[in-house]
Short mmCIF file of C-alpha atoms in Angstrom, two decimals:
data_model
loop_
_atom_site.label_atom_id
_atom_site.label_comp_id
_atom_site.label_asym_id
_atom_site.label_seq_id
_atom_site.Cartn_x
_atom_site.Cartn_y
_atom_site.Cartn_z
CA MET A 77 40.65 -12.17 5.64
CA GLN A 78 41.87 -8.72 7.01
CA TYR A 79 39.75 -5.73 7.36
CA ARG A 80 41.67 -2.50 8.35
CA LEU A 81 40.41 1.25 8.66
CA ASN A 82 44.06 2.21 9.03
CA LYS A 83 47.35 0.53 9.96
CA GLY A 84 47.14 -1.48 13.18
CA SER A 85 43.36 -1.20 13.51
CA LYS A 86 40.95 -3.96 12.57
CA LEU A 87 37.19 -3.49 11.79
CA ASN A 88 35.07 -5.42 14.35
CA PRO A 89 31.89 -7.41 12.94
CA MET A 90 29.41 -4.40 13.54
CA GLN A 91 31.71 -2.14 11.57
CA ILE A 92 31.96 -4.67 8.71
CA LEU A 93 28.03 -5.11 8.51
CA SER A 94 27.45 -1.47 8.68
CA LEU A 95 30.05 -0.72 5.85
CA GLY A 96 28.90 -3.66 3.87
CA PHE A 97 25.45 -2.46 3.69
CA LEU A 98 26.68 1.10 2.64
CA ALA A 99 28.82 -0.47 -0.22
CA ILE A 100 25.80 -2.58 -1.56
CA ILE A 101 23.53 0.68 -1.44
CA LEU A 102 26.40 2.68 -3.38
CA VAL A 103 26.78 0.05 -6.10
CA GLY A 104 22.97 -0.14 -6.47
CA GLY A 105 22.77 3.38 -6.59
CA ILE A 106 25.30 3.85 -9.41
CA LEU A 107 23.60 1.15 -11.42
CA LEU A 108 20.08 2.58 -11.07
CA SER A 109 21.45 6.13 -12.03
CA LEU A 110 22.70 4.90 -15.44
CA PRO A 111 20.56 5.18 -18.64
CA ILE A 112 20.38 1.43 -18.95
CA SER A 113 18.16 1.28 -15.74
CA SER A 114 15.41 3.74 -16.62
CA SER A 115 12.47 3.10 -18.97
CA THR A 116 13.19 6.56 -20.92
CA GLY A 117 17.04 5.65 -21.41
CA GLU A 118 18.05 8.70 -19.56
CA TYR A 119 20.13 9.23 -16.54
CA THR A 120 18.20 9.17 -13.18
CA SER A 121 18.96 11.82 -10.52
CA PHE A 122 21.58 10.32 -8.31
CA ILE A 123 19.69 11.25 -5.14
CA ASP A 124 16.69 9.20 -6.35
CA ALA A 125 18.70 6.31 -7.42
CA VAL A 126 20.64 6.19 -4.15
CA PHE A 127 17.20 6.73 -2.29
CA THR A 128 15.72 3.60 -4.42
CA SER A 129 18.78 1.55 -3.69
CA THR A 130 18.71 2.26 0.02
CA SER A 131 15.11 1.64 0.10
CA ALA A 132 15.72 -1.79 -1.63
CA VAL A 133 18.70 -2.93 0.38
CA CYS A 134 16.94 -1.89 3.50
CA VAL A 135 13.86 -3.69 2.45
CA THR A 136 11.62 -0.63 2.99
CA GLY A 137 9.75 0.20 -0.08
CA LEU A 138 9.54 4.12 -0.03
CA ILE A 139 10.18 5.46 -3.33
CA THR A 140 10.72 8.89 -4.90
CA VAL A 141 9.92 7.73 -8.38
CA ASP A 142 7.54 5.11 -9.45
CA THR A 143 8.98 1.66 -9.54
CA GLY A 144 6.59 0.23 -12.17
CA THR A 145 6.91 2.97 -14.72
CA HIS A 146 10.30 4.68 -14.33
CA TRP A 147 12.53 1.63 -14.32
CA ASN A 148 13.04 -0.69 -17.39
CA LEU A 149 13.42 -4.56 -16.90
CA PHE A 150 17.06 -4.06 -16.05
CA GLY A 151 16.43 -1.68 -13.46
CA LYS A 152 13.70 -3.57 -11.92
CA THR A 153 15.84 -6.56 -11.93
CA VAL A 154 18.67 -4.60 -10.01
CA ILE A 155 15.99 -3.49 -7.49
CA MET A 156 14.80 -7.17 -7.09
CA ILE A 157 18.48 -8.36 -6.46
CA LEU A 158 19.17 -5.65 -4.06
CA ILE A 159 16.04 -6.49 -2.03
CA GLU A 160 17.14 -10.20 -1.89
CA ILE A 161 20.61 -9.19 -0.75
CA GLY A 162 19.30 -6.73 1.73
CA GLY A 163 16.54 -9.10 3.14
CA LEU A 164 19.07 -12.10 3.67
CA GLY A 165 22.02 -10.00 4.41
CA PHE A 166 25.06 -9.55 2.38
CA MET A 167 27.13 -11.94 4.46
CA SER A 168 24.81 -14.71 3.46
CA PHE A 169 25.63 -14.15 -0.35
CA THR A 170 29.45 -13.74 0.22
CA THR A 171 29.30 -16.87 2.43
CA LEU A 172 27.54 -18.91 -0.40
CA ILE A 173 29.93 -17.72 -3.02
CA ALA A 174 32.94 -18.58 -0.76
CA ILE A 175 31.37 -22.24 -0.35
CA LEU A 176 30.75 -22.49 -3.95
CA LEU A 177 34.28 -21.63 -4.59
CA GLY A 178 35.51 -24.00 -2.15
CA LYS A 179 36.91 -21.39 0.37
CA LYS A 180 37.21 -22.14 4.00
CA ILE A 181 35.01 -19.91 6.28
CA THR A 182 37.34 -18.47 8.76
CA LEU A 183 36.56 -17.85 12.60
CA ARG A 184 36.35 -14.14 11.86
CA GLU A 185 33.87 -14.54 9.24
CA ARG A 186 31.75 -16.79 11.29
CA LEU A 187 31.73 -14.20 14.04
CA ILE A 188 30.44 -11.59 11.42
CA LEU A 189 27.83 -14.20 10.19
CA GLN A 190 26.62 -14.48 13.98
CA ASN A 191 25.98 -10.85 14.08
CA ALA A 192 24.20 -10.73 10.74
CA MET A 193 22.16 -13.67 11.41
CA ASN A 194 21.58 -12.58 15.18
CA THR A 195 22.12 -16.02 16.49
CA PHE A 196 23.25 -16.99 19.87
CA ASN A 197 26.40 -18.57 19.07
CA ILE A 198 28.84 -19.39 16.13
CA GLN A 199 28.15 -23.17 16.29
CA GLY A 200 26.64 -24.25 13.32
CA VAL A 201 26.22 -20.66 11.82
CA VAL A 202 27.58 -21.77 8.33
CA LYS A 203 25.14 -24.54 8.10
CA MET A 204 22.29 -22.31 9.13
CA VAL A 205 23.32 -19.95 6.16
CA LYS A 206 22.84 -22.88 3.83
CA TYR A 207 19.63 -23.89 5.38
CA ILE A 208 18.49 -20.07 5.21
CA LEU A 209 19.14 -19.80 1.53
CA LEU A 210 17.54 -23.16 0.70
CA PHE A 211 14.36 -22.27 2.72
CA THR A 212 14.21 -18.88 1.34
CA THR A 213 14.51 -20.07 -2.31
CA SER A 214 11.73 -22.84 -1.66
CA ILE A 215 9.32 -20.43 -0.01
CA GLN A 216 9.79 -17.51 -2.68
CA LEU A 217 9.32 -20.11 -5.38
CA ILE A 218 6.07 -21.45 -3.97
CA GLY A 219 4.80 -17.93 -3.55
CA ALA A 220 5.73 -16.91 -7.05
CA LEU A 221 3.96 -20.22 -8.37
CA ILE A 222 0.80 -19.18 -6.44
CA PHE A 223 0.96 -15.75 -7.82
CA CYS A 224 1.40 -17.00 -11.31
CA THR A 225 -2.03 -18.57 -11.04
CA GLN A 226 -3.44 -14.94 -10.67
CA LEU A 227 -1.03 -12.72 -12.48
CA ILE A 228 -0.33 -14.68 -15.68
CA PRO A 229 -3.98 -14.60 -16.83
CA GLU A 230 -4.11 -11.03 -16.10
CA TYR A 231 -0.75 -9.83 -17.60
CA GLY A 232 0.21 -12.54 -19.94
CA LEU A 233 3.00 -15.31 -19.45
CA SER A 234 6.35 -13.36 -19.60
CA LYS A 235 5.08 -10.28 -17.72
CA GLY A 236 2.91 -12.30 -15.24
CA LEU A 237 5.88 -14.61 -14.51
CA PHE A 238 8.24 -11.73 -13.75
CA TYR A 239 5.64 -9.96 -11.75
CA SER A 240 5.06 -13.12 -9.66
CA ILE A 241 8.73 -13.47 -8.95
CA PHE A 242 9.29 -9.92 -8.14
CA HIS A 243 6.44 -9.64 -5.81
CA SER A 244 7.15 -12.97 -4.08
CA ILE A 245 10.67 -11.88 -3.37
CA SER A 246 9.34 -8.19 -2.28
CA ALA A 247 6.76 -9.80 0.12
CA PHE A 248 9.07 -12.34 1.63
CA CYS A 249 11.88 -9.99 2.08
CA ASN A 250 9.30 -7.44 3.80
CA ALA A 251 10.35 -4.94 1.10
CA GLY A 252 6.86 -3.74 -0.16
CA PHE A 253 8.17 -2.67 -3.69
CA ASP A 254 5.49 -3.10 -6.40
CA ILE A 255 5.85 -2.89 -10.15
CA PHE A 256 2.28 -2.72 -11.02
CA GLY A 257 2.78 1.11 -11.73
CA GLY A 258 1.12 4.27 -10.52
CA GLY A 259 1.68 3.56 -6.89
CA VAL A 260 -1.38 1.25 -6.60
CA SER A 261 0.44 -1.54 -4.57
CA LEU A 262 -2.12 -4.34 -3.86
CA THR A 263 -5.35 -1.90 -3.98
CA THR A 264 -6.27 -3.26 -7.37
CA HIS A 265 -6.08 -6.86 -6.25
CA ASN A 266 -7.77 -6.26 -2.59
CA THR A 267 -10.78 -8.43 -3.50
CA ASN A 268 -8.39 -11.30 -4.69
CA THR A 269 -8.18 -13.62 -1.90
CA VAL A 270 -5.35 -15.55 -3.26
CA VAL A 271 -3.13 -12.63 -3.89
CA ILE A 272 -3.78 -11.02 -0.48
CA LEU A 273 -3.43 -14.17 1.63
CA THR A 274 -0.33 -15.18 -0.41
CA ALA A 275 1.48 -12.01 0.29
CA ALA A 276 0.43 -11.89 3.96
CA ALA A 277 1.81 -15.51 4.49
CA LEU A 278 5.20 -14.54 2.74
CA ILE A 279 5.28 -11.26 5.04
CA ILE A 280 4.82 -13.38 7.97
CA ILE A 281 7.04 -16.14 7.22
CA GLY A 282 9.78 -13.62 6.36
CA GLY A 283 9.19 -11.58 9.49
CA LEU A 284 9.42 -14.55 11.97
CA GLY A 285 13.03 -14.92 11.87
CA PHE A 286 15.35 -17.83 10.47
CA SER A 287 16.19 -19.16 13.96
CA VAL A 288 12.40 -19.54 14.81
CA TRP A 289 11.82 -21.38 11.53
CA THR A 290 14.87 -23.61 12.37
CA GLU A 291 13.34 -24.43 15.65
CA LEU A 292 9.74 -25.00 14.43
CA TYR A 293 11.25 -27.47 11.68
CA ASN A 294 13.56 -29.42 14.15
CA VAL A 295 11.61 -29.34 17.36
CA ARG A 296 7.91 -29.26 16.44
CA ARG A 297 6.75 -29.42 20.00
CA ILE A 298 5.70 -26.21 21.84
CA ARG A 299 6.90 -27.34 25.17
CA ARG A 300 10.49 -27.76 23.71
CA PHE A 301 10.44 -24.30 22.09
CA SER A 302 13.06 -21.97 23.54
CA VAL A 303 12.04 -18.73 25.19
CA HIS A 304 12.93 -16.75 22.28
CA THR A 305 10.68 -18.68 19.99
CA LYS A 306 7.58 -18.65 22.39
CA ILE A 307 7.91 -14.90 22.82
CA VAL A 308 8.19 -14.41 18.90
CA LEU A 309 5.13 -16.50 18.29
CA LEU A 310 3.21 -14.78 21.28
CA VAL A 311 3.74 -11.25 20.29
CA THR A 312 3.33 -11.94 16.64
CA GLY A 313 -0.04 -13.58 17.15
CA PHE A 314 -1.16 -11.03 19.44
CA LEU A 315 -0.22 -8.13 17.01
CA VAL A 316 -1.70 -9.78 13.95
CA ILE A 317 -4.91 -10.74 15.64
CA GLY A 318 -5.32 -7.59 17.77
CA GLY A 319 -4.47 -5.40 14.89
CA THR A 320 -6.97 -7.08 12.69
CA VAL A 321 -9.79 -6.49 14.99
CA LEU A 322 -8.80 -2.96 15.73
CA MET A 323 -8.34 -2.16 12.07
CA LEU A 324 -11.74 -3.57 11.26
CA LEU A 325 -13.29 -1.37 14.14
CA PHE A 326 -11.48 1.73 13.15
CA GLU A 327 -12.13 1.47 9.32
CA TYR A 328 -15.47 -0.43 9.09
CA ASN A 329 -17.61 2.51 8.02
CA ASN A 330 -14.91 4.56 6.37
CA PRO A 331 -15.84 5.25 2.70
CA GLU A 332 -12.18 5.68 1.73
CA THR A 333 -11.17 2.27 2.89
CA LEU A 334 -13.55 -0.54 3.92
CA ALA A 335 -17.19 1.00 3.82
CA TYR A 336 -18.17 -0.38 0.41
CA MET A 337 -16.61 -3.91 0.66
CA ASP A 338 -18.68 -6.87 1.87
CA GLY A 339 -18.21 -8.64 5.29
CA GLY A 340 -15.45 -11.02 4.01
CA GLU A 341 -13.40 -8.39 1.98
CA LYS A 342 -13.50 -6.18 5.11
CA VAL A 343 -11.93 -9.00 7.43
CA LEU A 344 -9.45 -9.95 4.49
CA ASN A 345 -8.18 -6.38 4.31
CA SER A 346 -8.21 -5.51 7.90
CA PHE A 347 -6.07 -8.57 8.45
CA PHE A 348 -3.83 -7.65 5.63
CA SER A 349 -3.58 -4.00 7.05
CA ALA A 350 -2.42 -5.71 10.38
CA VAL A 351 0.20 -7.77 8.87
CA THR A 352 1.86 -5.44 6.06
CA PRO A 353 2.89 -2.65 8.53
CA ARG A 354 5.14 -5.13 10.32
CA THR A 355 7.76 -3.64 7.95
CA ALA A 356 6.22 -5.14 4.58
CA GLY A 357 5.09 -1.91 2.98
CA PHE A 358 2.32 -3.22 0.72
CA ASN A 359 -1.25 -1.54 1.11
CA SER A 360 -4.45 -3.04 -0.12
CA ILE A 361 -6.56 -0.08 1.13
CA SER A 362 -5.65 3.74 0.91
CA THR A 363 -3.22 4.58 3.65
CA SER A 364 -3.95 8.22 3.15
CA GLY A 365 -7.68 7.59 3.38
CA MET A 366 -7.58 5.82 6.64
CA THR A 367 -9.04 7.26 9.78
CA GLY A 368 -6.77 9.01 12.42
CA ALA A 369 -6.90 5.88 14.58
CA GLY A 370 -6.20 3.68 11.59
CA LYS A 371 -3.00 5.59 10.83
CA PHE A 372 -1.88 5.67 14.41
CA LEU A 373 -2.41 1.99 14.81
CA THR A 374 -0.45 1.53 11.62
CA MET A 375 2.39 3.69 13.10
CA ILE A 376 2.50 1.49 16.28
CA LEU A 377 2.68 -1.81 14.16
CA MET A 378 5.47 -0.08 11.96
CA ILE A 379 7.74 0.80 14.85
CA ILE A 380 7.42 -2.72 16.39
CA GLY A 381 8.31 -4.41 13.08
CA GLY A 382 9.28 -8.05 12.84
CA SER A 383 11.53 -10.45 14.90
CA PRO A 384 15.21 -10.66 15.27
CA GLY A 385 17.12 -12.50 12.44
CA SER A 386 14.46 -11.83 9.91
CA THR A 387 13.96 -9.89 6.95
CA ALA A 388 11.94 -7.33 8.77
CA GLY A 389 13.05 -4.15 10.64
CA GLY A 390 11.76 -2.14 13.51
CA ILE A 391 12.67 -2.44 17.24
CA LYS A 392 11.50 -6.07 16.91
CA THR A 393 8.72 -8.12 18.67
CA THR A 394 11.16 -9.63 21.25
CA THR A 395 12.10 -6.13 22.31
CA VAL A 396 8.74 -5.06 22.90
CA GLY A 397 8.09 -8.43 24.69
CA VAL A 398 10.83 -8.01 27.07
CA LEU A 399 9.83 -4.46 27.79
CA ILE A 400 6.01 -5.40 28.77
CA LEU A 401 7.46 -8.35 30.72
CA THR A 402 9.77 -6.19 32.74
CA VAL A 403 6.98 -3.69 33.38
CA ILE A 404 4.82 -6.43 34.56
CA CYS A 405 7.38 -7.76 36.93
CA VAL A 406 8.15 -4.33 38.26
CA ILE A 407 4.45 -3.80 39.11
CA LYS A 408 4.57 -7.32 40.88
CA ARG A 409 7.60 -6.15 42.59
CA ARG A 410 9.67 -9.07 41.23
CA GLU A 411 13.45 -8.69 41.36
CA ASP A 412 14.03 -10.18 37.81
CA THR A 413 12.09 -10.10 34.62
CA GLU A 414 10.56 -13.68 34.31
CA VAL A 415 8.60 -15.64 31.74
CA PHE A 416 7.95 -19.25 31.12
CA SER A 417 9.73 -20.21 34.24
CA LYS A 418 12.87 -18.53 32.93
CA LYS A 419 14.71 -15.41 34.03
CA ILE A 420 15.66 -12.70 31.56
CA SER A 421 19.12 -11.51 32.14
CA LYS A 422 19.63 -7.90 33.08
CA ASP A 423 21.88 -7.44 30.01
CA LEU A 424 18.99 -8.32 27.83
CA VAL A 425 16.64 -6.05 29.68
CA TYR A 426 19.14 -3.19 29.48
CA LYS A 427 19.52 -3.76 25.66
CA ALA A 428 15.70 -3.75 25.14
CA PHE A 429 15.37 -0.40 26.92
CA THR A 430 18.33 0.89 24.89
CA LEU A 431 16.84 -0.20 21.37
CA PHE A 432 13.53 1.43 22.42
CA PHE A 433 14.83 4.71 23.41
CA ILE A 434 17.51 5.06 20.67
CA GLY A 435 14.60 4.26 18.19
CA SER A 436 12.08 6.59 19.89
CA GLY A 437 14.75 9.32 20.06
CA LEU A 438 15.65 9.04 16.52
CA VAL A 439 12.01 9.22 15.29
CA ILE A 440 11.53 12.38 17.65
CA VAL A 441 14.75 14.11 16.41
CA VAL A 442 14.05 13.31 12.56
CA SER A 443 10.42 14.34 12.79
CA LEU A 444 11.27 17.54 14.53
CA ILE A 445 13.85 18.28 11.74
CA LEU A 446 11.53 17.34 8.91
CA SER A 447 8.85 19.47 10.34
CA PHE A 448 11.27 22.43 9.72
CA THR A 449 12.52 21.29 6.26
CA GLU A 450 9.28 19.97 4.61
CA ALA A 451 7.36 22.97 4.64
CA GLY A 452 3.58 22.59 3.97
CA ALA A 453 3.55 18.73 4.96
CA SER A 454 1.26 17.93 7.95
CA PHE A 455 2.91 16.60 11.14
CA THR A 456 0.81 13.43 10.76
CA ALA A 457 2.38 12.76 7.32
CA ILE A 458 5.93 13.62 8.75
CA LEU A 459 5.71 11.34 11.79
CA TYR A 460 4.10 8.56 9.62
CA GLU A 461 6.86 8.81 6.92
CA THR A 462 9.60 8.84 9.81
CA VAL A 463 8.30 6.05 11.56
CA SER A 464 7.87 4.02 8.29
CA ALA A 465 11.42 4.64 7.41
CA PHE A 466 12.88 3.65 10.78
CA GLY A 467 10.52 0.41 10.91
CA THR A 468 11.61 -0.25 7.16
CA ALA A 469 7.87 -0.59 6.56
CA GLY A 470 7.70 1.46 3.33
CA LEU A 471 4.09 2.87 3.85
CA THR A 472 3.33 6.57 3.19
CA ILE A 473 0.49 8.94 2.99
CA GLY A 474 2.02 10.92 0.11
CA LEU A 475 5.13 12.59 1.38
CA THR A 476 7.95 10.49 -0.17
CA PRO A 477 7.79 11.92 -3.72
CA ASN A 478 7.70 15.33 -2.33
CA LEU A 479 10.52 15.17 -0.08
CA SER A 480 13.45 17.92 -0.26
CA ILE A 481 16.99 16.80 -0.66
CA ILE A 482 17.54 17.10 3.09
CA GLY A 483 14.38 15.15 3.71
CA LYS A 484 15.62 12.31 1.26
CA VAL A 485 18.91 12.18 3.05
CA LEU A 486 17.31 11.95 6.51
CA ILE A 487 14.77 9.35 5.46
CA MET A 488 17.68 7.29 3.76
CA MET A 489 19.51 7.42 7.12
CA MET A 490 16.55 6.30 9.09
CA MET A 491 15.91 3.42 6.47
CA TYR A 492 19.74 2.31 6.99
CA ILE A 493 19.59 2.48 10.67
CA GLY A 494 16.24 0.61 10.87
CA ARG A 495 17.61 -2.21 8.74
CA VAL A 496 21.18 -2.47 9.94
CA GLY A 497 20.05 -2.01 13.70
CA PRO A 498 20.22 1.09 15.95
CA LEU A 499 22.60 -0.84 18.34
CA THR A 500 24.88 -2.22 15.43
CA VAL A 501 25.17 1.22 14.04
CA VAL A 502 25.95 2.86 17.43
CA LEU A 503 28.37 0.06 18.59
CA SER A 504 30.03 0.12 15.25
CA LEU A 505 31.00 3.85 16.13
CA THR A 506 32.25 3.35 19.71
CA LYS A 507 35.23 1.39 20.99
CA GLU A 508 34.90 -2.18 22.43
CA LYS A 509 34.07 -2.20 26.11
CA VAL A 510 37.18 -2.37 28.49
CA ARG A 511 36.61 -3.63 31.83
CA SER A 512 38.27 -1.32 34.31
CA GLY A 513 37.73 -3.37 37.50
CA ILE A 514 36.35 -0.36 39.24
CA LYS A 515 32.86 -0.74 40.97
CA TYR A 516 31.39 2.46 42.10
CA PRO A 517 29.06 3.08 45.30
CA GLU A 518 25.34 2.83 44.71
CA GLY A 519 23.80 6.22 44.26
CA LYS A 520 20.11 6.69 45.31
CA ILE A 521 17.58 8.68 42.91
CA LEU A 522 13.81 9.07 43.55
CA ILE A 523 11.90 7.73 40.64
CA GLY A 524 8.02 8.40 40.04
#
C-alpha cells in the first residue's frame, strides 16, 4: 500500500496516523451536519458538527450542542461509532477489515499499527489487535449488561438498551458523552452504586492500556511484570486513591457537591470524581459548584490522563512517573534514572520532559489566546476548558456552549493534539532524524 504526499515522498507512520484521525473527524462532521442526524430534521451548523465529531473521535466529551436532545437516533449512533473508532484507533478497524477480507498485513502497515498501539515492537502486533478487539467487545458487552439492570427499568427496553450500550462504549473509551439530555451526565444517578461503580470500572480498564491488560492476563505474577506495567499500576493506584481522599476532603462540606450526601455516597462520588478526570468526562457532582481546590485537583488529574496505548489522553501516567523518578534520582545524585532495579534510558527521559513541556506550553498559549477571544469568561473557566481539551477529559464548568468560533477551533485543535499525541503531531510535521556524525564539545551552563 502506497502513501504519498507528492511524487517521490511517502508518508511516515506518524503522518498517516495524524491524517487518518483528521479524515475520520471530517467524515463524522459531514454526517452530523446533515438533517438526518438532528432531532429537528434540520442542518446543524458545520462548526458544531465538526466540533462534536472531533470530541467523539478524540474521545473527549466536550459539546457545543446537547447530545441527548439535539441528535436523533442516527446522529447518536454516528457519535457512538466515532467514539469507538477514536478510542481504539482507526488502524485497528482497518486491520480488522483487511483480515476479514483475507488481505495480507504488510510490514509498513505493521509499523503504523505499532505507532497506533504504542507497543515496543512490531512482533505480534496483528495478533494484539485481534486480542484488543475481542477484549474490548467483551468488556463493553459486560458493562452494557450491567447498565441494563439499572437503565431498562428506568427508561424501558429499547431506550434502556441503547442507553446502556452507548454509555458502556463511552465509559470504556474514556469519552464521557452521555445521552440523558440536559447536560446532567451521571448527576441524576450519583446515588446509584451500580451505575457509578460500573462506569468507574470501565473508565479505569479503558485507561490502563492494552499492553498492560495483555501482560496482566498472560503473566499474572507481579514480580514478572515489566517496568512499564509496574509504573502504570503504581501511578494509577496513587492517583485514584490520593485523588479520592483529597476530593473527599475538599468537597466534604460543600453544599453544591457532597454536603447533603451520607457518608457512603460522599466516598462513592469522591472516588468517581477522582477517576473520571483521568480523561473520561462524566461527572456525578457539579463541576462548576466545586471548591477552588476541587477544580484545581481535577485539572491536575485531567492533564495527567491515562496510560500509553489506552483509550485515554493526557501526558500519560508513565510520563509523570518517569519525571518524578528523574527528579528523585537527581536529588539523590544518581547518574541515571532508576526504578525496580532497572535503568531508564536517557531517550525516554528526554521524551518525557519533551511531552511535559509541549503539553504545558500548549495549555499556556491556548489559555492566553482564549483569555483574549472569550470576553467575559473567567480565567479559571478558560484554563479548565483548555486542560480538559488537551487531556481529552471532556469536563467543563460551563464555557463550551458559549465559545466563539475561534475558541471552538482552538479547543478542537487541543482535543486533536491531546488524542493523537503531542509528539506524534510534532514529529509528523518534521523530517526524520539524519545522523550527521558530528559531536560537539560540551558547553557548560549554570542551573539553579
